[in-house]
PDB file of C-alpha atoms and ligand atoms in Angstrom:
ATOM      1  CA  UNK A   1      -0.284 -11.843  25.487  1.00 49.00           C
ATOM      2  CA  UNK A   2       0.387  -8.101  25.415  1.00 55.00           C
ATOM      3  CA  UNK A   3      -1.905  -5.546  27.022  1.00 69.00           C
ATOM      4  CA  UNK A   4      -3.894  -3.003  25.061  1.00 73.00           C
ATOM      5  CA  UNK A   5      -1.542  -0.161  26.060  1.00 71.00           C
ATOM      6  CA  UNK A   6       1.542  -2.126  25.113  1.00 72.00           C
ATOM      7  CA  UNK A   7      -0.038  -2.882  21.755  1.00 71.00           C
ATOM      8  CA  UNK A   8      -0.969   0.719  21.068  1.00 72.00           C
ATOM      9  CA  UNK A   9       2.677   1.733  21.515  1.00 75.00           C
ATOM     10  CA  UNK A  10       3.743  -0.800  18.883  1.00 84.00           C
ATOM     11  CA  UNK A  11       4.107   0.396  15.295  1.00 94.00           C
ATOM     12  CA  UNK A  12       1.011  -0.429  13.242  1.00 97.00           C
ATOM     13  CA  UNK A  13       3.073  -2.840  11.157  1.00 98.00           C
ATOM     14  CA  UNK A  14       6.392  -4.451  12.030  1.00 97.00           C
ATOM     15  CA  UNK A  15       8.124  -6.856   9.662  1.00 98.00           C
ATOM     16  CA  UNK A  16      11.344  -8.585  10.695  1.00 97.00           C
ATOM     17  CA  UNK A  17      13.473 -10.692   8.387  1.00 98.00           C
ATOM     18  CA  UNK A  18      10.548 -12.192   6.477  1.00 98.00           C
ATOM     19  CA  UNK A  19      11.448 -14.894   3.976  1.00 98.00           C
ATOM     20  CA  UNK A  20       9.258 -16.552   1.402  1.00 98.00           C
ATOM     21  CA  UNK A  21       9.875 -18.957  -1.453  1.00 97.00           C
ATOM     22  CA  UNK A  22       7.489 -20.424  -3.997  1.00 96.00           C
ATOM     23  CA  UNK A  23       9.162 -23.790  -4.595  1.00 94.00           C
ATOM     24  CA  UNK A  24      12.688 -22.911  -5.768  1.00 94.00           C
ATOM     25  CA  UNK A  25      11.823 -19.243  -6.412  1.00 96.00           C
ATOM     26  CA  UNK A  26      13.188 -17.282  -3.432  1.00 97.00           C
ATOM     27  CA  UNK A  27      10.993 -14.161  -3.557  1.00 97.00           C
ATOM     28  CA  UNK A  28      11.544 -12.539  -0.133  1.00 98.00           C
ATOM     29  CA  UNK A  29      15.060 -12.908   1.258  1.00 97.00           C
ATOM     30  CA  UNK A  30      14.751 -11.121   4.605  1.00 97.00           C
ATOM     31  CA  UNK A  31      12.400  -8.154   4.443  1.00 97.00           C
ATOM     32  CA  UNK A  32      12.354  -5.638   7.314  1.00 97.00           C
ATOM     33  CA  UNK A  33      10.067  -2.646   7.685  1.00 96.00           C
ATOM     34  CA  UNK A  34       8.021  -0.675  10.187  1.00 97.00           C
ATOM     35  CA  UNK A  35       4.972   1.488   9.629  1.00 97.00           C
ATOM     36  CA  UNK A  36       4.027   4.087  12.241  1.00 95.00           C
ATOM     37  CA  UNK A  37       0.396   4.359  13.308  1.00 94.00           C
ATOM     38  CA  UNK A  38      -1.651   6.762  11.229  1.00 93.00           C
ATOM     39  CA  UNK A  39       0.945   7.043   8.464  1.00 95.00           C
ATOM     40  CA  UNK A  40       0.946   6.137   4.784  1.00 96.00           C
ATOM     41  CA  UNK A  41       3.705   3.761   3.724  1.00 97.00           C
ATOM     42  CA  UNK A  42       4.414   2.992   0.076  1.00 96.00           C
ATOM     43  CA  UNK A  43       6.081  -0.246  -0.957  1.00 96.00           C
ATOM     44  CA  UNK A  44       7.570   0.286  -4.390  1.00 94.00           C
ATOM     45  CA  UNK A  45       8.887  -2.383  -6.693  1.00 92.00           C
ATOM     46  CA  UNK A  46       8.923  -3.656 -10.239  1.00 90.00           C
ATOM     47  CA  UNK A  47       6.601  -6.416 -11.506  1.00 91.00           C
ATOM     48  CA  UNK A  48       7.332  -9.606  -9.624  1.00 93.00           C
ATOM     49  CA  UNK A  49       9.383  -7.910  -6.886  1.00 95.00           C
ATOM     50  CA  UNK A  50       7.198  -9.516  -4.221  1.00 96.00           C
ATOM     51  CA  UNK A  51       4.922  -6.631  -3.150  1.00 96.00           C
ATOM     52  CA  UNK A  52       1.719  -8.692  -3.259  1.00 94.00           C
ATOM     53  CA  UNK A  53       3.531 -11.494  -1.440  1.00 96.00           C
ATOM     54  CA  UNK A  54       4.360  -9.095   1.429  1.00 97.00           C
ATOM     55  CA  UNK A  55       0.757  -7.883   1.569  1.00 96.00           C
ATOM     56  CA  UNK A  56      -0.598 -11.442   1.537  1.00 95.00           C
ATOM     57  CA  UNK A  57       1.683 -12.410   4.427  1.00 97.00           C
ATOM     58  CA  UNK A  58       0.660  -9.339   6.461  1.00 97.00           C
ATOM     59  CA  UNK A  59      -3.027  -9.983   5.831  1.00 94.00           C
ATOM     60  CA  UNK A  60      -2.615 -13.650   6.937  1.00 95.00           C
ATOM     61  CA  UNK A  61      -3.509 -15.072   3.501  1.00 93.00           C
ATOM     62  CA  UNK A  62      -0.063 -16.599   3.146  1.00 95.00           C
ATOM     63  CA  UNK A  63       2.452 -17.964   5.670  1.00 96.00           C
ATOM     64  CA  UNK A  64       6.050 -16.746   5.647  1.00 97.00           C
ATOM     65  CA  UNK A  65       8.818 -19.345   5.653  1.00 98.00           C
ATOM     66  CA  UNK A  66      10.881 -17.383   8.170  1.00 97.00           C
ATOM     67  CA  UNK A  67      11.038 -14.181  10.181  1.00 98.00           C
ATOM     68  CA  UNK A  68       8.150 -12.542  11.996  1.00 97.00           C
ATOM     69  CA  UNK A  69       5.553  -9.857  11.412  1.00 98.00           C
ATOM     70  CA  UNK A  70       2.948  -8.098  13.499  1.00 97.00           C
ATOM     71  CA  UNK A  71       0.001  -5.921  12.567  1.00 97.00           C
ATOM     72  CA  UNK A  72      -1.720  -3.715  15.141  1.00 96.00           C
ATOM     73  CA  UNK A  73       0.459  -5.415  17.743  1.00 95.00           C
ATOM     74  CA  UNK A  74      -0.717  -8.932  16.818  1.00 97.00           C
ATOM     75  CA  UNK A  75       1.542 -11.611  15.418  1.00 97.00           C
ATOM     76  CA  UNK A  76       0.451 -12.644  11.910  1.00 97.00           C
ATOM     77  CA  UNK A  77       1.283 -16.296  12.537  1.00 96.00           C
ATOM     78  CA  UNK A  78       0.044 -16.927  16.090  1.00 96.00           C
ATOM     79  CA  UNK A  79      -2.729 -14.274  16.316  1.00 97.00           C
ATOM     80  CA  UNK A  80      -4.108 -14.380  12.785  1.00 96.00           C
ATOM     81  CA  UNK A  81      -7.714 -13.886  13.920  1.00 95.00           C
ATOM     82  CA  UNK A  82      -6.856 -10.660  15.787  1.00 95.00           C
ATOM     83  CA  UNK A  83      -4.868  -9.465  12.773  1.00 96.00           C
ATOM     84  CA  UNK A  84      -7.855 -10.080  10.473  1.00 92.00           C
ATOM     85  CA  UNK A  85     -10.092  -8.054  12.761  1.00 90.00           C
ATOM     86  CA  UNK A  86      -7.607  -5.185  12.624  1.00 93.00           C
ATOM     87  CA  UNK A  87      -7.235  -4.906   8.867  1.00 94.00           C
ATOM     88  CA  UNK A  88      -8.876  -4.665   5.532  1.00 89.00           C
ATOM     89  CA  UNK A  89      -7.352  -5.571   2.215  1.00 88.00           C
ATOM     90  CA  UNK A  90      -8.136  -4.094  -1.159  1.00 84.00           C
ATOM     91  CA  UNK A  91      -6.537  -6.492  -3.572  1.00 76.00           C
ATOM     92  CA  UNK A  92      -4.842  -5.823  -6.857  1.00 67.00           C
ATOM     93  CA  UNK A  93      -8.059  -6.665  -8.709  1.00 66.00           C
ATOM     94  CA  UNK A  94     -11.320  -4.970  -7.671  1.00 67.00           C
ATOM     95  CA  UNK A  95     -13.620  -7.130  -5.562  1.00 77.00           C
ATOM     96  CA  UNK A  96     -16.812  -5.254  -6.400  1.00 87.00           C
ATOM     97  CA  UNK A  97     -19.972  -7.206  -7.336  1.00 89.00           C
ATOM     98  CA  UNK A  98     -20.988  -5.889 -10.759  1.00 89.00           C
ATOM     99  CA  UNK A  99     -24.638  -6.931 -10.612  1.00 92.00           C
ATOM    100  CA  UNK A 100     -25.309  -4.981  -7.429  1.00 95.00           C
ATOM    101  CA  UNK A 101     -25.493  -1.196  -7.194  1.00 96.00           C
ATOM    102  CA  UNK A 102     -22.748   0.669  -5.378  1.00 96.00           C
ATOM    103  CA  UNK A 103     -25.026   1.145  -2.390  1.00 97.00           C
ATOM    104  CA  UNK A 104     -26.006  -2.544  -2.351  1.00 96.00           C
ATOM    105  CA  UNK A 105     -22.342  -3.565  -2.420  1.00 94.00           C
ATOM    106  CA  UNK A 106     -21.711  -1.447   0.675  1.00 95.00           C
ATOM    107  CA  UNK A 107     -24.807  -2.726   2.469  1.00 95.00           C
ATOM    108  CA  UNK A 108     -23.804  -6.302   1.735  1.00 93.00           C
ATOM    109  CA  UNK A 109     -20.402  -5.825   3.385  1.00 91.00           C
ATOM    110  CA  UNK A 110     -21.929  -3.935   6.342  1.00 93.00           C
ATOM    111  CA  UNK A 111     -24.328  -6.874   6.901  1.00 92.00           C
ATOM    112  CA  UNK A 112     -21.466  -9.370   6.667  1.00 87.00           C
ATOM    113  CA  UNK A 113     -19.697  -7.344   9.358  1.00 86.00           C
ATOM    114  CA  UNK A 114     -22.856  -7.416  11.524  1.00 88.00           C
ATOM    115  CA  UNK A 115     -23.310  -3.644  11.696  1.00 91.00           C
ATOM    116  CA  UNK A 116     -26.659  -2.358  13.006  1.00 92.00           C
ATOM    117  CA  UNK A 117     -27.361   0.315  10.436  1.00 94.00           C
ATOM    118  CA  UNK A 118     -26.034  -0.865   7.065  1.00 95.00           C
ATOM    119  CA  UNK A 119     -28.042   1.726   5.102  1.00 96.00           C
ATOM    120  CA  UNK A 120     -26.595   4.665   7.034  1.00 96.00           C
ATOM    121  CA  UNK A 121     -23.079   3.245   6.818  1.00 94.00           C
ATOM    122  CA  UNK A 122     -23.497   2.860   3.034  1.00 96.00           C
ATOM    123  CA  UNK A 123     -24.838   6.387   2.553  1.00 96.00           C
ATOM    124  CA  UNK A 124     -22.047   7.925   4.652  1.00 92.00           C
ATOM    125  CA  UNK A 125     -19.367   6.137   2.636  1.00 91.00           C
ATOM    126  CA  UNK A 126     -20.998   7.024  -0.699  1.00 94.00           C
ATOM    127  CA  UNK A 127     -20.905  10.672   0.363  1.00 90.00           C
ATOM    128  CA  UNK A 128     -17.319  10.472   1.604  1.00 84.00           C
ATOM    129  CA  UNK A 129     -16.114   9.064  -1.713  1.00 83.00           C
ATOM    130  CA  UNK A 130     -18.264  11.293  -3.954  1.00 86.00           C
ATOM    131  CA  UNK A 131     -20.419   8.378  -5.092  1.00 92.00           C
ATOM    132  CA  UNK A 132     -23.810   9.535  -3.815  1.00 95.00           C
ATOM    133  CA  UNK A 133     -25.203  10.193  -7.294  1.00 96.00           C
ATOM    134  CA  UNK A 134     -23.902   6.879  -8.634  1.00 96.00           C
ATOM    135  CA  UNK A 135     -24.960   4.882  -5.554  1.00 97.00           C
ATOM    136  CA  UNK A 136     -28.168   3.575  -7.147  1.00 97.00           C
ATOM    137  CA  UNK A 137     -26.510   2.403 -10.357  1.00 96.00           C
ATOM    138  CA  UNK A 138     -25.142  -1.076 -11.008  1.00 96.00           C
ATOM    139  CA  UNK A 139     -21.399  -1.205 -10.369  1.00 94.00           C
ATOM    140  CA  UNK A 140     -21.004  -2.688 -13.880  1.00 93.00           C
ATOM    141  CA  UNK A 141     -21.701   0.813 -15.238  1.00 95.00           C
ATOM    142  CA  UNK A 142     -18.967   2.476 -13.121  1.00 92.00           C
ATOM    143  CA  UNK A 143     -15.729   3.830 -14.527  1.00 87.00           C
ATOM    144  CA  UNK A 144     -12.454   2.335 -13.279  1.00 81.00           C
ATOM    145  CA  UNK A 145     -11.942   5.192 -10.835  1.00 82.00           C
ATOM    146  CA  UNK A 146     -15.454   4.908  -9.422  1.00 87.00           C
ATOM    147  CA  UNK A 147     -15.062   1.157  -9.022  1.00 88.00           C
ATOM    148  CA  UNK A 148     -11.756   1.599  -7.210  1.00 86.00           C
ATOM    149  CA  UNK A 149     -13.290   4.209  -4.889  1.00 87.00           C
ATOM    150  CA  UNK A 150     -16.199   1.878  -4.185  1.00 91.00           C
ATOM    151  CA  UNK A 151     -13.749  -0.959  -3.537  1.00 90.00           C
ATOM    152  CA  UNK A 152     -11.752   1.168  -1.086  1.00 87.00           C
ATOM    153  CA  UNK A 153     -14.908   2.414   0.652  1.00 88.00           C
ATOM    154  CA  UNK A 154     -16.077  -1.207   1.056  1.00 90.00           C
ATOM    155  CA  UNK A 155     -12.808  -2.004   2.786  1.00 86.00           C
ATOM    156  CA  UNK A 156     -13.417   0.774   5.331  1.00 84.00           C
ATOM    157  CA  UNK A 157     -16.615  -0.681   6.713  1.00 87.00           C
ATOM    158  CA  UNK A 158     -16.094  -1.441  10.376  1.00 84.00           C
ATOM    159  CA  UNK A 159     -13.255   1.118  10.646  1.00 85.00           C
ATOM    160  CA  UNK A 160     -10.229  -1.170  10.576  1.00 91.00           C
ATOM    161  CA  UNK A 161      -7.165   0.616  11.983  1.00 94.00           C
ATOM    162  CA  UNK A 162      -4.879  -0.740   9.247  1.00 96.00           C
ATOM    163  CA  UNK A 163      -5.623  -0.990   5.559  1.00 94.00           C
ATOM    164  CA  UNK A 164      -3.660  -2.606   2.754  1.00 95.00           C
ATOM    165  CA  UNK A 165      -4.089  -1.305  -0.767  1.00 93.00           C
ATOM    166  CA  UNK A 166      -2.393  -3.430  -3.400  1.00 92.00           C
ATOM    167  CA  UNK A 167      -1.758  -1.234  -6.445  1.00 91.00           C
ATOM    168  CA  UNK A 168      -4.818   0.956  -5.871  1.00 88.00           C
ATOM    169  CA  UNK A 169      -4.477   2.909  -9.120  1.00 86.00           C
ATOM    170  CA  UNK A 170      -3.044   0.472 -11.643  1.00 83.00           C
ATOM    171  CA  UNK A 171      -4.871   0.874 -14.928  1.00 77.00           C
ATOM    172  CA  UNK A 172      -6.633   4.091 -13.976  1.00 78.00           C
ATOM    173  CA  UNK A 173      -6.549   7.296 -16.002  1.00 78.00           C
ATOM    174  CA  UNK A 174      -4.930  10.401 -14.491  1.00 81.00           C
ATOM    175  CA  UNK A 175      -8.201  11.885 -13.225  1.00 78.00           C
ATOM    176  CA  UNK A 176      -9.301   8.629 -11.600  1.00 77.00           C
ATOM    177  CA  UNK A 177      -5.877   8.264  -9.988  1.00 84.00           C
ATOM    178  CA  UNK A 178      -6.231  11.693  -8.397  1.00 85.00           C
ATOM    179  CA  UNK A 179      -9.669  10.704  -7.075  1.00 80.00           C
ATOM    180  CA  UNK A 180      -8.211   7.580  -5.490  1.00 84.00           C
ATOM    181  CA  UNK A 181      -5.281   9.566  -4.065  1.00 89.00           C
ATOM    182  CA  UNK A 182      -7.738  11.952  -2.429  1.00 87.00           C
ATOM    183  CA  UNK A 183      -9.582   8.983  -0.948  1.00 83.00           C
ATOM    184  CA  UNK A 184      -6.336   7.571   0.474  1.00 88.00           C
ATOM    185  CA  UNK A 185      -5.303  10.936   1.934  1.00 89.00           C
ATOM    186  CA  UNK A 186      -8.738  11.147   3.540  1.00 84.00           C
ATOM    187  CA  UNK A 187      -8.105   7.784   5.214  1.00 84.00           C
ATOM    188  CA  UNK A 188      -4.845   8.920   6.754  1.00 87.00           C
ATOM    189  CA  UNK A 189      -6.436  12.154   7.951  1.00 87.00           C
ATOM    190  CA  UNK A 190      -8.868   9.989   9.887  1.00 84.00           C
ATOM    191  CA  UNK A 191      -6.018   8.152  11.607  1.00 89.00           C
ATOM    192  CA  UNK A 192      -6.037   4.960   9.544  1.00 93.00           C
ATOM    193  CA  UNK A 193      -2.647   3.402   8.831  1.00 96.00           C
ATOM    194  CA  UNK A 194      -2.236   2.687   5.129  1.00 96.00           C
ATOM    195  CA  UNK A 195       0.276   0.369   3.497  1.00 97.00           C
ATOM    196  CA  UNK A 196       0.034   0.592  -0.257  1.00 95.00           C
ATOM    197  CA  UNK A 197       1.993  -1.031  -3.014  1.00 95.00           C
ATOM    198  CA  UNK A 198       2.639   0.696  -6.264  1.00 92.00           C
ATOM    199  CA  UNK A 199       4.797   0.666  -9.361  1.00 88.00           C
ATOM    200  CA  UNK A 200       4.202   4.370  -9.821  1.00 87.00           C
ATOM    201  CA  UNK A 201       6.871   6.586  -8.388  1.00 85.00           C
ATOM    202  CA  UNK A 202       4.691   9.694  -8.536  1.00 87.00           C
ATOM    203  CA  UNK A 203       2.039   7.873  -6.508  1.00 91.00           C
ATOM    204  CA  UNK A 204       4.512   7.197  -3.709  1.00 92.00           C
ATOM    205  CA  UNK A 205       5.722  10.769  -3.999  1.00 90.00           C
ATOM    206  CA  UNK A 206       2.166  12.132  -3.722  1.00 90.00           C
ATOM    207  CA  UNK A 207       0.884   9.994  -0.900  1.00 92.00           C
ATOM    208  CA  UNK A 208       3.484   8.409   1.280  1.00 95.00           C
ATOM    209  CA  UNK A 209       5.061   9.546   4.532  1.00 95.00           C
ATOM    210  CA  UNK A 210       7.675   6.860   4.002  1.00 96.00           C
ATOM    211  CA  UNK A 211       8.709   4.950   0.910  1.00 96.00           C
ATOM    212  CA  UNK A 212      10.509   1.623   0.673  1.00 96.00           C
ATOM    213  CA  UNK A 213      11.860  -0.009  -2.455  1.00 95.00           C
ATOM    214  CA  UNK A 214      11.659  -3.804  -2.625  1.00 96.00           C
ATOM    215  CA  UNK A 215      14.201  -5.237  -5.031  1.00 95.00           C
ATOM    216  CA  UNK A 216      15.616  -8.744  -5.468  1.00 95.00           C
ATOM    217  CA  UNK A 217      14.025  -9.937  -2.260  1.00 96.00           C
ATOM    218  CA  UNK A 218      15.080  -7.141   0.070  1.00 96.00           C
ATOM    219  CA  UNK A 219      14.213  -3.592   1.026  1.00 96.00           C
ATOM    220  CA  UNK A 220      17.098  -1.700  -0.528  1.00 94.00           C
ATOM    221  CA  UNK A 221      15.959   1.808   0.427  1.00 93.00           C
ATOM    222  CA  UNK A 222      13.567   3.017   3.131  1.00 95.00           C
ATOM    223  CA  UNK A 223      12.942   6.607   4.106  1.00 94.00           C
ATOM    224  CA  UNK A 224      10.951   9.775   3.644  1.00 92.00           C
ATOM    225  CA  UNK A 225      10.813  11.332   0.201  1.00 88.00           C
ATOM    226  CA  UNK A 226      13.352  13.939   1.361  1.00 87.00           C
ATOM    227  CA  UNK A 227      15.685  11.213   2.652  1.00 89.00           C
ATOM    228  CA  UNK A 228      15.409   9.289  -0.598  1.00 86.00           C
ATOM    229  CA  UNK A 229      16.139  12.356  -2.644  1.00 83.00           C
ATOM    230  CA  UNK A 230      19.145  13.111  -0.438  1.00 83.00           C
ATOM    231  CA  UNK A 231      20.642   9.786  -1.564  1.00 80.00           C
ATOM    232  CA  UNK A 232      21.378  11.486  -4.850  1.00 73.00           C
ATOM    233  CA  UNK A 233      23.113  14.819  -4.385  1.00 69.00           C
ATOM    234  CA  UNK A 234      21.787  17.505  -6.683  1.00 65.00           C
ATOM    235  CA  UNK A 235      23.439  17.205 -10.078  1.00 59.00           C
ATOM    236  CA  UNK A 236      25.443  20.291 -10.911  1.00 57.00           C
ATOM    237  CA  UNK A 237      25.495  21.225 -14.570  1.00 57.00           C
ATOM    238  CA  UNK A 238      26.992  24.607 -15.396  1.00 56.00           C
ATOM    239  CA  UNK A 239      25.774  26.328 -12.219  1.00 60.00           C
ATOM    240  CA  UNK A 240      22.207  25.042 -12.679  1.00 59.00           C
ATOM    241  CA  UNK A 241      21.098  22.815  -9.765  1.00 62.00           C
ATOM    242  CA  UNK A 242      18.757  19.969 -10.555  1.00 68.00           C
ATOM    243  CA  UNK A 243      16.960  18.192  -7.718  1.00 76.00           C
ATOM    244  CA  UNK A 244      16.800  14.428  -8.294  1.00 79.00           C
ATOM    245  CA  UNK A 245      13.293  13.077  -8.724  1.00 81.00           C
ATOM    246  CA  UNK A 246      12.186   9.927  -6.919  1.00 83.00           C
ATOM    247  CA  UNK A 247      12.457   8.296 -10.342  1.00 81.00           C
ATOM    248  CA  UNK A 248      16.179   9.141 -10.495  1.00 82.00           C
ATOM    249  CA  UNK A 249      16.623   7.591  -7.048  1.00 82.00           C
ATOM    250  CA  UNK A 250      14.645   4.494  -8.036  1.00 85.00           C
ATOM    251  CA  UNK A 251      16.674   3.790 -11.142  1.00 83.00           C
ATOM    252  CA  UNK A 252      19.941   4.606  -9.406  1.00 83.00           C
ATOM    253  CA  UNK A 253      19.312   2.008  -6.698  1.00 85.00           C
ATOM    254  CA  UNK A 254      17.481  -0.563  -8.807  1.00 84.00           C
ATOM    255  CA  UNK A 255      19.537  -0.297 -11.989  1.00 77.00           C
ATOM    256  CA  UNK A 256      18.411   1.283 -15.228  1.00 65.00           C
ATOM    257  CA  UNK A 257      16.141  -1.432 -16.565  1.00 57.00           C
ATOM    258  CA  UNK A 258      14.789  -2.404 -13.153  1.00 47.00           C
ATOM    259  CA  UNK A 259      16.477  -5.819 -13.191  1.00 49.00           C
ATOM    260  CA  UNK A 260      20.224  -5.434 -13.208  1.00 41.00           C
ATOM    261  CA  UNK A 261      21.885  -3.170 -10.718  1.00 41.00           C
ATOM    262  CA  UNK A 262      22.897  -2.673  -7.163  1.00 41.00           C
ATOM    263  CA  UNK A 263      21.662  -4.652  -4.230  1.00 42.00           C
ATOM    264  CA  UNK A 264      22.158  -3.921  -0.601  1.00 42.00           C
ATOM    265  CA  UNK A 265      23.575  -0.473  -1.211  1.00 40.00           C
ATOM    266  CA  UNK A 266      22.005   2.923  -1.370  1.00 43.00           C
ATOM    267  CA  UNK A 267      25.013   5.020  -2.228  1.00 39.00           C
ATOM    268  CA  UNK A 268      25.513   6.496  -5.641  1.00 41.00           C
ATOM    269  CA  UNK A 269      28.219   8.730  -6.869  1.00 41.00           C
ATOM    270  CA  UNK A 270      27.171  12.342  -7.245  1.00 44.00           C
ATOM    271  CA  UNK A 271      26.265  13.203 -10.784  1.00 45.00           C
ATOM    272  CA  UNK A 272      28.561  15.833 -12.201  1.00 43.00           C
ATOM    273  CA  UNK A 273      31.598  14.968 -10.100  1.00 41.00           C
ATOM    274  CA  UNK A 274      33.091  12.595 -12.623  1.00 42.00           C
ATOM    275  CA  UNK A 275      34.651  14.461 -15.465  1.00 37.00           C
TER     276      UNK A 275
HETATM  277  N1  LIG B 301       1.346 -18.659  -5.806  1.00 56.49           N
HETATM  278  C1  LIG B 301       2.519 -18.523  -6.448  1.00 56.49           C
HETATM  279  N2  LIG B 301       3.186 -19.599  -6.905  1.00 56.49           N
HETATM  280  C2  LIG B 301       4.378 -19.465  -7.538  1.00 56.49           C
HETATM  281  N3  LIG B 301       4.983 -18.299  -7.775  1.00 56.49           N
HETATM  282  C3  LIG B 301       4.358 -17.195  -7.339  1.00 56.49           C
HETATM  283  C4  LIG B 301       3.103 -17.236  -6.659  1.00 56.49           C
HETATM  284  N4  LIG B 301       2.728 -15.971  -6.345  1.00 56.49           N
HETATM  285  C5  LIG B 301       3.710 -15.176  -6.806  1.00 56.49           C
HETATM  286  N5  LIG B 301       4.687 -15.896  -7.401  1.00 56.49           N
HETATM  287  C6  LIG B 301       5.919 -15.348  -7.988  1.00 56.49           C
HETATM  288  O1  LIG B 301       6.601 -14.614  -6.982  1.00 56.49           O
HETATM  289  C7  LIG B 301       7.140 -13.410  -7.481  1.00 56.49           C
HETATM  290  C8  LIG B 301       6.586 -12.238  -6.710  1.00 56.49           C
HETATM  291  O2  LIG B 301       5.202 -12.115  -6.992  1.00 56.49           O
HETATM  292  P1  LIG B 301       4.307 -10.944  -6.402  1.00 56.49           P
HETATM  293  O3  LIG B 301       2.936 -11.156  -6.910  1.00 56.49           O
HETATM  294  O4  LIG B 301       4.478 -10.876  -4.929  1.00 56.49           O
HETATM  295  O5  LIG B 301       5.000  -9.679  -7.073  1.00 56.49           O
HETATM  296  P2  LIG B 301       4.476  -8.172  -7.177  1.00 56.49           P
HETATM  297  O6  LIG B 301       5.614  -7.312  -6.730  1.00 56.49           O
HETATM  298  O7  LIG B 301       3.187  -8.020  -6.475  1.00 56.49           O
HETATM  299  O8  LIG B 301       4.294  -8.013  -8.743  1.00 56.49           O
HETATM  300  P3  LIG B 301       3.215  -7.112  -9.580  1.00 56.49           P
HETATM  301  O9  LIG B 301       3.785  -5.723  -9.610  1.00 56.49           O
HETATM  302  O10 LIG B 301       3.258  -7.727 -10.944  1.00 56.49           O
HETATM  303  O11 LIG B 301       1.896  -7.210  -8.915  1.00 56.49           O
HETATM  304  C9  LIG B 301       6.813 -13.420  -8.968  1.00 56.49           C
HETATM  305  O12 LIG B 301       7.913 -13.918  -9.657  1.00 56.49           O
HETATM  306  C10 LIG B 301       5.641 -14.352  -9.078  1.00 56.49           C
HETATM  307  O13 LIG B 301       5.603 -14.977 -10.342  1.00 56.49           O
HETATM  308 MG1  LIG B 302       1.292  -7.469  -7.069  1.00 56.49          MG
END
């Protein structure tokens, strides 16, 4: 269809008006987003907002009911095989084999991907994710953070240009989260495009070049951290200026308890102007 050069000018991910229902439950009501090559994009949303549904559609595990989406220039519906060769997916629940060692897990995936030197690939990834010492131990003995890092490193085998991370740090302690964040930053430094989903606002704030909030079936806000913060003018209280946090922006656009609230609008009245 399109040539290699045409494809490489396309954004890494393009989603246009995607709709998806599970029976009568209308989860995605026209989702649009674009992710530039080599950037980190965070899709934020409450439980049940539809983040995993978006990721499953983009990774060809699920068909959308309407709209279109492309990954690495390939259409997810008509070129699913090319999409699968362009991506890796680290799901919401770690896909590590507990009985194998970390190194054996990596070698297994490298063999499945028909690489010539699975041992070298495994050792390089163990080093890159600070798992060299733990590489010979069964994954069952790993901490949550180590398991997540192993999971992410497994998804890098074969150097896919686009990776999806569905809630990469849910359930991890603060130290393990920082380790995973470092691993994700390392990916982007190497030119990989990352789309991650998260419920943690600080995670998006730490990692993402752009942040989108999925709420009631639509993207209600999409921008850089600075753009999102600019949605809420600094609150003025007795000459002291307070910068809004991403959390303030999130609750202002989503509504205080994450369920009620505004849809389809990103404007809020400046705090401190109403007397
Ligand atoms: N296979 C399915 N069949 C029916 N309903 C589903 C199915 N998968 C998801 N849903 C529903 O669709 C909605 C969106 O689910 P999804 O898993 O995409 O949300 P999420 O944003 O990833 O949530 P979480 O933060 O809890 O992971 C939820 O209400 C969920 O119950
Ligand atoms: Mg999910």
